[in-house]
XYZ file of C-alpha atoms in Angstrom:
176
model
C -41.938 11.829 -21.680
C -40.738 14.550 -19.377
C -41.575 18.187 -19.873
C -39.273 20.796 -18.410
C -39.618 24.557 -18.826
C -36.838 25.859 -21.099
C -35.580 28.077 -18.294
C -34.836 24.941 -16.234
C -32.969 23.023 -18.938
C -29.293 22.476 -18.165
C -27.210 22.149 -21.312
C -28.737 21.128 -24.626
C -32.206 19.605 -24.981
C -31.883 15.794 -25.270
C -28.270 15.947 -24.063
C -28.920 15.180 -20.405
C -26.549 12.210 -20.340
C -23.716 14.464 -21.516
C -24.424 16.841 -18.627
C -24.709 13.922 -16.180
C -21.356 12.484 -17.326
C -19.684 15.866 -16.835
C -21.151 16.144 -13.335
C -20.002 12.609 -12.492
C -16.519 13.489 -13.778
C -16.361 16.466 -11.440
C -17.699 14.328 -8.585
C -14.986 11.724 -9.269
C -12.347 14.460 -9.229
C -13.657 15.703 -5.904
C -13.643 12.172 -4.451
C -10.168 11.554 -5.851
C -8.877 14.702 -4.191
C -10.714 14.122 -0.910
C -7.921 11.948 0.398
C -5.315 14.587 -0.351
C -4.142 16.023 2.925
C -1.000 16.371 4.967
C 0.789 13.109 4.088
C 2.007 12.687 7.656
C -1.480 12.950 9.142
C -2.410 9.346 8.365
C 0.661 8.036 10.123
C 0.014 10.273 13.138
C -3.654 9.199 13.214
C -2.823 5.483 13.061
C 0.023 5.703 15.583
C -2.350 7.522 17.951
C -4.833 4.651 17.598
C -2.063 2.118 18.251
C -0.946 3.984 21.368
C -4.517 4.051 22.619
C -5.473 0.435 21.915
C -2.259 -1.617 21.876
C -0.517 -0.549 25.076
C 2.123 1.161 22.977
C 2.578 4.349 24.969
C 5.943 4.960 23.332
C 8.315 3.329 20.912
C 7.296 1.345 17.852
C 3.937 -0.350 17.415
C 4.486 -3.749 19.072
C 2.906 -5.898 16.341
C 5.285 -5.935 13.337
C 2.484 -6.737 10.862
C 0.386 -3.793 12.028
C 3.494 -1.601 12.046
C 4.113 -2.560 8.395
C 0.477 -1.814 7.489
C 0.709 1.646 9.056
C 3.940 2.352 7.166
C 2.527 1.059 3.860
C -0.684 3.104 4.055
C 1.276 6.207 5.074
C 3.668 5.837 2.129
C 0.820 5.162 -0.311
C -0.970 8.282 0.842
C 2.174 10.409 0.453
C 2.691 9.054 -3.084
C -0.977 9.664 -3.874
C -0.680 13.286 -2.755
C 2.311 13.807 -5.059
C 0.315 12.323 -7.942
C -2.591 14.668 -7.193
C -0.205 17.624 -7.238
C 1.195 16.570 -10.638
C -2.306 16.086 -12.069
C -3.394 19.510 -10.844
C -0.438 21.104 -12.612
C -0.991 19.199 -15.865
C -4.698 19.969 -16.182
C -4.740 23.541 -14.893
C -6.214 24.714 -18.183
C -8.852 21.999 -18.711
C -11.523 20.049 -16.897
C -11.299 16.542 -15.504
C -10.465 13.836 -18.006
C -10.324 10.088 -17.768
C -7.713 10.420 -15.034
C -10.571 11.254 -12.675
C -11.703 7.612 -12.952
C -8.233 6.366 -12.067
C -7.818 8.766 -9.162
C -11.319 8.043 -7.839
C -10.568 4.310 -7.642
C -7.110 4.879 -6.172
C -8.441 7.316 -3.564
C -11.362 5.181 -2.437
C -9.251 2.029 -2.174
C -6.538 3.885 -0.263
C -9.117 5.378 2.079
C -10.512 1.908 2.743
C -7.024 0.535 3.498
C -6.377 3.428 5.887
C -9.582 2.798 7.828
C -9.174 -1.001 7.742
C -5.717 -0.545 9.263
C -7.189 1.719 11.922
C -9.878 -0.840 12.673
C -7.217 -3.539 13.060
C -5.408 -1.281 15.532
C -8.598 -0.526 17.476
C -9.556 -4.184 17.801
C -12.914 -4.775 19.492
C -13.222 -1.041 20.259
C -13.610 -0.492 16.530
C -16.800 -2.542 16.395
C -19.111 -0.255 18.348
C -21.934 1.834 16.984
C -23.181 3.315 20.243
C -23.019 2.769 23.970
C -20.956 3.594 27.013
C -18.334 0.946 26.224
C -17.080 3.049 23.302
C -15.720 6.581 23.402
C -16.731 9.197 20.833
C -13.399 9.014 19.012
C -13.743 5.254 18.469
C -17.366 5.600 17.379
C -16.458 8.340 14.894
C -13.647 6.202 13.474
C -15.990 3.221 13.065
C -18.485 5.391 11.205
C -15.749 6.743 8.927
C -14.648 3.183 8.181
C -18.216 2.249 7.235
C -18.571 5.478 5.236
C -15.460 4.655 3.203
C -17.441 1.843 1.565
C -19.936 4.302 0.094
C -17.110 6.207 -1.606
C -16.675 3.285 -4.021
C -20.221 3.911 -5.316
C -20.281 7.718 -5.429
C -19.268 9.376 -8.664
C -19.904 6.128 -10.523
C -19.204 2.722 -9.023
C -15.663 1.388 -9.055
C -16.762 -1.343 -11.468
C -18.051 1.249 -13.960
C -14.838 3.266 -13.546
C -12.745 0.176 -14.300
C -14.707 -0.256 -17.543
C -14.091 3.395 -18.455
C -10.373 2.968 -17.782
C -10.253 -0.251 -19.813
C -11.945 1.319 -22.843
C -10.857 4.966 -22.797
C -7.424 4.834 -21.171
C -6.094 1.401 -22.074
C -7.982 1.069 -25.365
C -9.110 -2.465 -24.572
C -11.935 -3.937 -26.651
C -15.376 -4.162 -25.129
C -16.335 -7.699 -24.146
C -19.857 -8.621 -25.185
């Protein structure tokens, strides 16, 4: 049993899980919105990496598969930003709902695809953690790529969020 002075109780006594779920919902919303930025910035960021690592000083990215990946991630991020804008308008009066689970998963997966594409563009320079062989920009990008993995756990793991979506959004029965 835990004893907490009444002045330190958040919410109702014996309703800690309700408070925790609300906090996780807000954390998911924050994570879901963290990818929202200038839609063109991802494309500029990835093209800059390509120019640096693929001898593509000008013109299109030479590898057509990488060029397609850059275009796909850039378009996904632009569509995601539009969805965030629509959600913000529709819930201006209320708090985060079950859509925060959907947006959290979408944002973290999109962020991973963005950094995986960047790592493919950087090649071996994207594998460094420290040392003179790697410049600070490459090292920072590698760390961001690794950090993007943790986003799938924060705010409730992606697996838990998929269960929430299945039950609360899609109304699917719980499998026992």
